[in-house]
PDB file of N, CA and C in Angstrom:
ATOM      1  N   UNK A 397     -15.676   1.858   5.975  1.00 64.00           N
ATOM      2  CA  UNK A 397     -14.445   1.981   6.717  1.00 64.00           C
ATOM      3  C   UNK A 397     -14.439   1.050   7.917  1.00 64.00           C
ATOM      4  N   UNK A 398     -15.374   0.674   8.429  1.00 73.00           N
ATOM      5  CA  UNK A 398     -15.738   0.095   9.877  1.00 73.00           C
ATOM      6  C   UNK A 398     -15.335  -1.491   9.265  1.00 73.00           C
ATOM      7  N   UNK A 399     -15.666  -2.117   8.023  1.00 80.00           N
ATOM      8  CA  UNK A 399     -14.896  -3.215   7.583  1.00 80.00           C
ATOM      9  C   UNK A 399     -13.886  -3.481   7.601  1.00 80.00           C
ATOM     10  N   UNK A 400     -13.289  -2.326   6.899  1.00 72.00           N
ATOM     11  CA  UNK A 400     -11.836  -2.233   6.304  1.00 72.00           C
ATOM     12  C   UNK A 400     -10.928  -2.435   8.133  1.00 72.00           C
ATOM     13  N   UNK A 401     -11.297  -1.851   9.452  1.00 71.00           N
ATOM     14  CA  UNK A 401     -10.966  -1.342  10.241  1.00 71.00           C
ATOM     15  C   UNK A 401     -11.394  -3.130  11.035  1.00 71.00           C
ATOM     16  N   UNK A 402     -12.330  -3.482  10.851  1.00 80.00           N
ATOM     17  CA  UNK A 402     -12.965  -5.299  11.130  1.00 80.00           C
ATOM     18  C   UNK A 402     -11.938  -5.605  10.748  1.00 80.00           C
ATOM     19  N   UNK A 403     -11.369  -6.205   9.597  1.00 76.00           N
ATOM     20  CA  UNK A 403     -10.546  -7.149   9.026  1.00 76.00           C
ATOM     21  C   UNK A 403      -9.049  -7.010   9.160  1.00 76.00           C
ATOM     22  N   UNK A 404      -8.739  -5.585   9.469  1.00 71.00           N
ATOM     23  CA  UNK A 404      -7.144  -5.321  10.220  1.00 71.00           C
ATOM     24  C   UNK A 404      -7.283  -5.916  11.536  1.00 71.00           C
ATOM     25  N   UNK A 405      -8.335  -5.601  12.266  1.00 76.00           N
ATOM     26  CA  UNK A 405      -8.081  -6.130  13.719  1.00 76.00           C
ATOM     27  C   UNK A 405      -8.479  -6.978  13.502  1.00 76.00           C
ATOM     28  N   UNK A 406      -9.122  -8.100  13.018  1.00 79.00           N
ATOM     29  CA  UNK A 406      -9.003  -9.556  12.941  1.00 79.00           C
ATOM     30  C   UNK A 406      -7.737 -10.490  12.727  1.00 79.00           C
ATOM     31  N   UNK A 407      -6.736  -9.472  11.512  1.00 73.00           N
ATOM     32  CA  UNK A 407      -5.393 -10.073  11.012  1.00 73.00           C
ATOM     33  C   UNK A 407      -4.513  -9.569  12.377  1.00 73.00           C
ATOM     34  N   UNK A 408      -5.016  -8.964  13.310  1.00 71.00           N
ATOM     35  CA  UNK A 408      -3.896  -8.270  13.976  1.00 71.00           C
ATOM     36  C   UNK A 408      -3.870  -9.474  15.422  1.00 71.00           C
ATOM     37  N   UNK A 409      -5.527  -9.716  15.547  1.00 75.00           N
ATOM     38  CA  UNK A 409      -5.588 -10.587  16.556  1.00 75.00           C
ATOM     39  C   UNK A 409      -5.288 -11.905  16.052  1.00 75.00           C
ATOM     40  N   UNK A 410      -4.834 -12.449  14.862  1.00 76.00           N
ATOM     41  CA  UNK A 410      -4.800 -13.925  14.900  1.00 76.00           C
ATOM     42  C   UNK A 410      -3.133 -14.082  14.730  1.00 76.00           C
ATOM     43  N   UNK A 411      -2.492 -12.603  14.508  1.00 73.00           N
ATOM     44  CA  UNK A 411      -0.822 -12.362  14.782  1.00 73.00           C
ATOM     45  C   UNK A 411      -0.195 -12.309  13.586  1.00 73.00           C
ATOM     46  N   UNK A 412      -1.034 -12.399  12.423  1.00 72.00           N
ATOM     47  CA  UNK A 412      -0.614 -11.633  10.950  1.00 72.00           C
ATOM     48  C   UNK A 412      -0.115 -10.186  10.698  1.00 72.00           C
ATOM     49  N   UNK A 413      -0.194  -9.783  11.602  1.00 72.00           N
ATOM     50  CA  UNK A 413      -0.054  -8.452  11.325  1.00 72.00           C
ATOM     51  C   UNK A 413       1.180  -7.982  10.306  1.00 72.00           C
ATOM     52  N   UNK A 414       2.307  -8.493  11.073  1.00 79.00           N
ATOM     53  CA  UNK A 414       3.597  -8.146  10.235  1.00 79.00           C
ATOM     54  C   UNK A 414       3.486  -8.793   9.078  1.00 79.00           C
ATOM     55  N   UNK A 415       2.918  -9.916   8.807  1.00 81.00           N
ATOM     56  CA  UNK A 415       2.485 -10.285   6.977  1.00 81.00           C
ATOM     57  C   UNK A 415       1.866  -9.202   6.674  1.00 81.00           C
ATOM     58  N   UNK A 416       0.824  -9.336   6.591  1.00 77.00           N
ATOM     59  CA  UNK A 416       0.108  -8.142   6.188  1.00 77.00           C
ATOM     60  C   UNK A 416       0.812  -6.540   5.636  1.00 77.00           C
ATOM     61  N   UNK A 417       1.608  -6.273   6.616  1.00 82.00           N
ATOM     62  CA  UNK A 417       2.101  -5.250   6.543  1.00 82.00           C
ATOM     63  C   UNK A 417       3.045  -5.156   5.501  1.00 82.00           C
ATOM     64  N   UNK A 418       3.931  -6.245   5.334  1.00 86.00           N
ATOM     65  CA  UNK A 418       5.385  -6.572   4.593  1.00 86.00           C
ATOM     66  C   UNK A 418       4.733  -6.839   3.418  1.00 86.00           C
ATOM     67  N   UNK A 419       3.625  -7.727   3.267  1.00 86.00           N
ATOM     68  CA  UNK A 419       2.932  -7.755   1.612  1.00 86.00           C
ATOM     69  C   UNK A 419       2.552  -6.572   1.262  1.00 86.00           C
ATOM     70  N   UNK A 420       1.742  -5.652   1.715  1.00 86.00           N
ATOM     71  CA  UNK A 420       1.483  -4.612   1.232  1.00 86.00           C
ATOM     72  C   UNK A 420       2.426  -3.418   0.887  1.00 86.00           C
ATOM     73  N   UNK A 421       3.303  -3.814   1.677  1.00 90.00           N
ATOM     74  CA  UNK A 421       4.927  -2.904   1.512  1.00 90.00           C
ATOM     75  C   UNK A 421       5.842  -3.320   0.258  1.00 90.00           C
ATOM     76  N   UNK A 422       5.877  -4.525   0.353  1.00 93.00           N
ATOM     77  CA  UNK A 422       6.123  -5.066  -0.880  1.00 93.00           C
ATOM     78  C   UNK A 422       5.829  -4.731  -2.409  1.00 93.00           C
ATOM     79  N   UNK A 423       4.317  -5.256  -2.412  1.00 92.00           N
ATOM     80  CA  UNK A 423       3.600  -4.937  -3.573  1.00 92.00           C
ATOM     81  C   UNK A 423       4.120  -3.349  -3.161  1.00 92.00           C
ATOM     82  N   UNK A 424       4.060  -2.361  -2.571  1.00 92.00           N
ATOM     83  CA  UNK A 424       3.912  -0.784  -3.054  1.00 92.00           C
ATOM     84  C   UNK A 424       5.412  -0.557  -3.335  1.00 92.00           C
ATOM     85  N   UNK A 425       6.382  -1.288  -2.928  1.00 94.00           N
ATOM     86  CA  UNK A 425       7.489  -0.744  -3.721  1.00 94.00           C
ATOM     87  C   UNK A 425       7.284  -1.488  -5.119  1.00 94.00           C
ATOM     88  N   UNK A 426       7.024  -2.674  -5.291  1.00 95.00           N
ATOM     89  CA  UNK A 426       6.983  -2.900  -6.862  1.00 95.00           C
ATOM     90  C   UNK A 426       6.119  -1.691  -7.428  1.00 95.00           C
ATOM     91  N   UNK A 427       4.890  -1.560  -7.355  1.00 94.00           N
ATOM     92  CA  UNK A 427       4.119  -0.384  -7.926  1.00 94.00           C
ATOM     93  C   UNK A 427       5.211   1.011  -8.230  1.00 94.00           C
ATOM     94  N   UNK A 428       6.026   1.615  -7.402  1.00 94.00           N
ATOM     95  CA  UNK A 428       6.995   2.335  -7.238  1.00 94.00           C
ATOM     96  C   UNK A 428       7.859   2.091  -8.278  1.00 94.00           C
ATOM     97  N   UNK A 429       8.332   1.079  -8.246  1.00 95.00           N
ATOM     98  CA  UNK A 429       9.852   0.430  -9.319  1.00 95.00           C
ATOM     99  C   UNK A 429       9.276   0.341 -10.373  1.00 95.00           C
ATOM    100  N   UNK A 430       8.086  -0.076 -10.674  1.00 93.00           N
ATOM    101  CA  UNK A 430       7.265  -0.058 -12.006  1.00 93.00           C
ATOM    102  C   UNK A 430       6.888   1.401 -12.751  1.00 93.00           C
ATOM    103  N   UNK A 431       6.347   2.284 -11.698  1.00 92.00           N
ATOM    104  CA  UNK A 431       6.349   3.778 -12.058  1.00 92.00           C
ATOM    105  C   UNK A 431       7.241   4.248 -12.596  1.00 92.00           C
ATOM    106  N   UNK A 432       8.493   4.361 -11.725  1.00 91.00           N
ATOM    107  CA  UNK A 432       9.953   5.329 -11.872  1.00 91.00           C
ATOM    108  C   UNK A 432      10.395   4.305 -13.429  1.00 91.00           C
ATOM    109  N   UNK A 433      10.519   3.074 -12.948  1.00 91.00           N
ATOM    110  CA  UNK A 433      10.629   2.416 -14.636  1.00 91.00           C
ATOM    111  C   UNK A 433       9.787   2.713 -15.946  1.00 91.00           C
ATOM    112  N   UNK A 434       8.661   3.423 -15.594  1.00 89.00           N
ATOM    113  CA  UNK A 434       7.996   3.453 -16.842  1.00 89.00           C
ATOM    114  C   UNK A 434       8.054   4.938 -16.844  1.00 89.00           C
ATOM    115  N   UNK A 435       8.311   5.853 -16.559  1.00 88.00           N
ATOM    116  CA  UNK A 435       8.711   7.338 -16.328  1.00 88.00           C
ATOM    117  C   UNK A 435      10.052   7.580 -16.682  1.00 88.00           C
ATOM    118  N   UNK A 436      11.137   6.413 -16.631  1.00 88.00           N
ATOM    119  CA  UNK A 436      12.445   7.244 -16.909  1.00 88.00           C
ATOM    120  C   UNK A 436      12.304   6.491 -17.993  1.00 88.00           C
ATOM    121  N   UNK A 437      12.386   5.300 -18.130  1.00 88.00           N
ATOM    122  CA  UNK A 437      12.788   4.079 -19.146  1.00 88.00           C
ATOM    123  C   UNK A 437      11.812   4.166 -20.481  1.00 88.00           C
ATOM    124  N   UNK A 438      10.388   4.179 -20.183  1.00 83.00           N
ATOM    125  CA  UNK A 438       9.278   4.393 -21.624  1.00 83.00           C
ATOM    126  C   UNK A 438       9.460   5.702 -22.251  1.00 83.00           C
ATOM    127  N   UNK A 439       9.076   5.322 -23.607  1.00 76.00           N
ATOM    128  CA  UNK A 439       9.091   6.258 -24.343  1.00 76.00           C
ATOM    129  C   UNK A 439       8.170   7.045 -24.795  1.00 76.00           C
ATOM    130  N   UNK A 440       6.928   7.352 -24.145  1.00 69.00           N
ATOM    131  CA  UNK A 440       5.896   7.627 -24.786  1.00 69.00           C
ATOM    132  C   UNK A 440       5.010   8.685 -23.716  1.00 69.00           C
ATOM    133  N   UNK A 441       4.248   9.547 -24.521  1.00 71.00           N
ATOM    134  CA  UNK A 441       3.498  10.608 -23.620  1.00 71.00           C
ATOM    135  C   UNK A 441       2.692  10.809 -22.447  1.00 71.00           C
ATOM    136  N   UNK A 442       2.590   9.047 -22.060  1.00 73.00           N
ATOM    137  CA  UNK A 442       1.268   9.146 -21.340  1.00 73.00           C
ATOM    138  C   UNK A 442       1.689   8.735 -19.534  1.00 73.00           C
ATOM    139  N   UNK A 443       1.828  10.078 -19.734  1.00 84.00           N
ATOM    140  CA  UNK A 443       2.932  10.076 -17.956  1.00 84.00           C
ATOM    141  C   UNK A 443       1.706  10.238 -16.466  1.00 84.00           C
ATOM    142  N   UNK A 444       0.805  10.241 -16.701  1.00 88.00           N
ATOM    143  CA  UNK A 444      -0.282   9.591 -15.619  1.00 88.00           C
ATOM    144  C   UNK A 444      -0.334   8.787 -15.472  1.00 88.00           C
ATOM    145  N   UNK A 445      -0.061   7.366 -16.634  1.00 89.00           N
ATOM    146  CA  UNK A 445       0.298   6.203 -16.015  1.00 89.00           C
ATOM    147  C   UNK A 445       1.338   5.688 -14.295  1.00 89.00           C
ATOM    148  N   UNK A 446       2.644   5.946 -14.791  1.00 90.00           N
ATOM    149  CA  UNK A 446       3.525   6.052 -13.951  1.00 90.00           C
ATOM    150  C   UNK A 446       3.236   7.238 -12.315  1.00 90.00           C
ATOM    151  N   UNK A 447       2.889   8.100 -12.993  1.00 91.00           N
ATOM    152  CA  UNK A 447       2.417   8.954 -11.551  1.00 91.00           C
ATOM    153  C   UNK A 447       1.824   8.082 -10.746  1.00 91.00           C
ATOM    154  N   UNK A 448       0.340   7.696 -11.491  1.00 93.00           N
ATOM    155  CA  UNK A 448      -0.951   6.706 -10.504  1.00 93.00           C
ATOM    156  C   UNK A 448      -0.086   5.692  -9.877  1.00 93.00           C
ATOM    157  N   UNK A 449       0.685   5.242 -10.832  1.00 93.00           N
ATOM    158  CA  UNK A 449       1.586   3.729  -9.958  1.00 93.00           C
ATOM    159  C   UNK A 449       2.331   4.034  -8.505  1.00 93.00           C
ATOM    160  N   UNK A 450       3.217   5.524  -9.473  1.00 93.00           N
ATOM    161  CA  UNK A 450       4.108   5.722  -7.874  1.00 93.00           C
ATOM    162  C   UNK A 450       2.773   6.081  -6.296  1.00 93.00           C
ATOM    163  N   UNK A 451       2.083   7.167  -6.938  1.00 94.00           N
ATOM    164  CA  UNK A 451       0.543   7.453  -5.742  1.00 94.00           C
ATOM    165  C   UNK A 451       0.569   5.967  -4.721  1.00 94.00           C
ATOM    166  N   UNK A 452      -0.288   5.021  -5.689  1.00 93.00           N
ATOM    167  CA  UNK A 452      -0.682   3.677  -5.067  1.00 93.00           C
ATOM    168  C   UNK A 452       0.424   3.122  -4.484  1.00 93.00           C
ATOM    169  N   UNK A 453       1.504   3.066  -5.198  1.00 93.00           N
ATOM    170  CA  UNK A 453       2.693   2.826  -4.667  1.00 93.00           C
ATOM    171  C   UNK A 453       2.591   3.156  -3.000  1.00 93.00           C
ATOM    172  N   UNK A 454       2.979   4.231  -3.201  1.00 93.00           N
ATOM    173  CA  UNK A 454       3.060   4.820  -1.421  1.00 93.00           C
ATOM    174  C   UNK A 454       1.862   4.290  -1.082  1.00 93.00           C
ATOM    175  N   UNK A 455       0.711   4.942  -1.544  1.00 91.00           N
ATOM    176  CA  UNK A 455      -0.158   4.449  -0.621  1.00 91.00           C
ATOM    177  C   UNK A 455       0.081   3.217  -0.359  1.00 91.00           C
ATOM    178  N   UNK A 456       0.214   2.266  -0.692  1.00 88.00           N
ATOM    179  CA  UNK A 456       0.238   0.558  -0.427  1.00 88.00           C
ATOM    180  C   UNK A 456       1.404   0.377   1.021  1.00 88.00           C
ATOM    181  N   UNK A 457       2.086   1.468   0.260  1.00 89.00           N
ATOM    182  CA  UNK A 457       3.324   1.225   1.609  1.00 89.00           C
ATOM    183  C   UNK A 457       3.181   1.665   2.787  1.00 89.00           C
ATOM    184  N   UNK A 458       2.258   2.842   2.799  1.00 88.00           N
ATOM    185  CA  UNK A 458       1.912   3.714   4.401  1.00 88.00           C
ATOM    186  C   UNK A 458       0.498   3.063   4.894  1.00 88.00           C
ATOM    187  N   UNK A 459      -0.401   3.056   4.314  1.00 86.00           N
ATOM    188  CA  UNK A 459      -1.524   2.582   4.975  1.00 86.00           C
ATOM    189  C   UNK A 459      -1.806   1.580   5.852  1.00 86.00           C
ATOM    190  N   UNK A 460      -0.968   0.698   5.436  1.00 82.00           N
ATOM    191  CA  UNK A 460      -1.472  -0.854   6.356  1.00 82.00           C
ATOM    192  C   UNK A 460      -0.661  -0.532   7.996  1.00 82.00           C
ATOM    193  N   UNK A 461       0.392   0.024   7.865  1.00 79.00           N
ATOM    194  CA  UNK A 461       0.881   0.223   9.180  1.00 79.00           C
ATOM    195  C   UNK A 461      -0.102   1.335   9.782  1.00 79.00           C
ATOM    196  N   UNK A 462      -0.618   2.387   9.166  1.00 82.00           N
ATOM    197  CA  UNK A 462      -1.615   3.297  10.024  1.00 82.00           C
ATOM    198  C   UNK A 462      -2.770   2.351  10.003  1.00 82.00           C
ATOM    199  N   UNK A 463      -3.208   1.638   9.508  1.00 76.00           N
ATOM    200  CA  UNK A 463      -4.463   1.108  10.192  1.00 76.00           C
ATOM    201  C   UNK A 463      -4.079   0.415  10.977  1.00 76.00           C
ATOM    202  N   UNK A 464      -3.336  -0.481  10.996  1.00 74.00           N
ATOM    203  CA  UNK A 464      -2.870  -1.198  12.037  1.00 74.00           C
ATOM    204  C   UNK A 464      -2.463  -0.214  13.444  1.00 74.00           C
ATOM    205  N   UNK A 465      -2.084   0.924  13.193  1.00 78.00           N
ATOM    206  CA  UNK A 465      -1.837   1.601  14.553  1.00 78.00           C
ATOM    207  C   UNK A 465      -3.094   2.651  15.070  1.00 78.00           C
ATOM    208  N   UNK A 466      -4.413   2.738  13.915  1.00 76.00           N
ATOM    209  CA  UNK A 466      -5.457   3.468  14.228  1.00 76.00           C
ATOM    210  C   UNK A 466      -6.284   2.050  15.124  1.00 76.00           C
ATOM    211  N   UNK A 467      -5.955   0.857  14.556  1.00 71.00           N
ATOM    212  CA  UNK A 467      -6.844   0.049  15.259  1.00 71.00           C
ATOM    213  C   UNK A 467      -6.434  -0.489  16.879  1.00 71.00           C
ATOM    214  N   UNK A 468      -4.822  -0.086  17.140  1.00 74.00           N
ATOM    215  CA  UNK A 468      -3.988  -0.429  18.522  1.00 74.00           C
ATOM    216  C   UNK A 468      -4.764   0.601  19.075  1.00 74.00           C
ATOM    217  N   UNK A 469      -4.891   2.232  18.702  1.00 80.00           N
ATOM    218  CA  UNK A 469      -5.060   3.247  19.468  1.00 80.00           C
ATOM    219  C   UNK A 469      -6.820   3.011  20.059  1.00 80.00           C
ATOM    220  N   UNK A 470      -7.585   2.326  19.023  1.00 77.00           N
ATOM    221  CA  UNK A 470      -9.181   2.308  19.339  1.00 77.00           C
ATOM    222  C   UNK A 470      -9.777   1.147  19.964  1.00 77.00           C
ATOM    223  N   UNK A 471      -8.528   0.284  19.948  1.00 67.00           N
ATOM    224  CA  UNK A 471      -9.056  -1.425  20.421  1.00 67.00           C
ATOM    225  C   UNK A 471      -8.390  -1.356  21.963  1.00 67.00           C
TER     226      UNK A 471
END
C-alpha cells in the first residue's frame, strides 16, 4: 500500500493528478457500459461476468480520487 500511496503522490507532485484521475474515471465508466451492456444486451447465463465489470467499474471510478485525497490529508 505504501507504493501504491508513493506513486499517487509522485503523480500529484509533478501536477498529473487530474489525468490520472479522469483516466481512471474513464476506463471505470467503460467497464460499467460494458457490464450493463453485457447484462441487459447478452444472452447467456453467465451473469458474474458483467457484475465483476460493473464492481471494477466503480471501483476504477472512486479510488483514484480517495487516494489522491488520503495522500493531501497525510502529506
Amino acid at each position: 500500500m505504501d507504493e501504491v500511496l508513493e506513486v499517487v503522490e509522485l503523480a500529484a507532485d509533478a501536477g498529473f493528478e487530474g489525468v490520472f484521475v479522469w483516466l481512471f474515471r474513464l476506463l471505470g465508466a467503460v467497464l460499467v457500459l460494458a457490464g450493463l451492456g453485457l447484462w441487459l444486451l447478452a444472452d447467456f447465463g453467465l451473469l458474474w461476468l458483467p457484475a465483476i465489470l460493473l464492481v471494477v467499474g466503480v471501483v476504477l471510478a472512486v479510488v483514484p480520487s480517495l487516494l489522491l485525497s488520503l495522500v493531501e490529508l497525510t502529506g
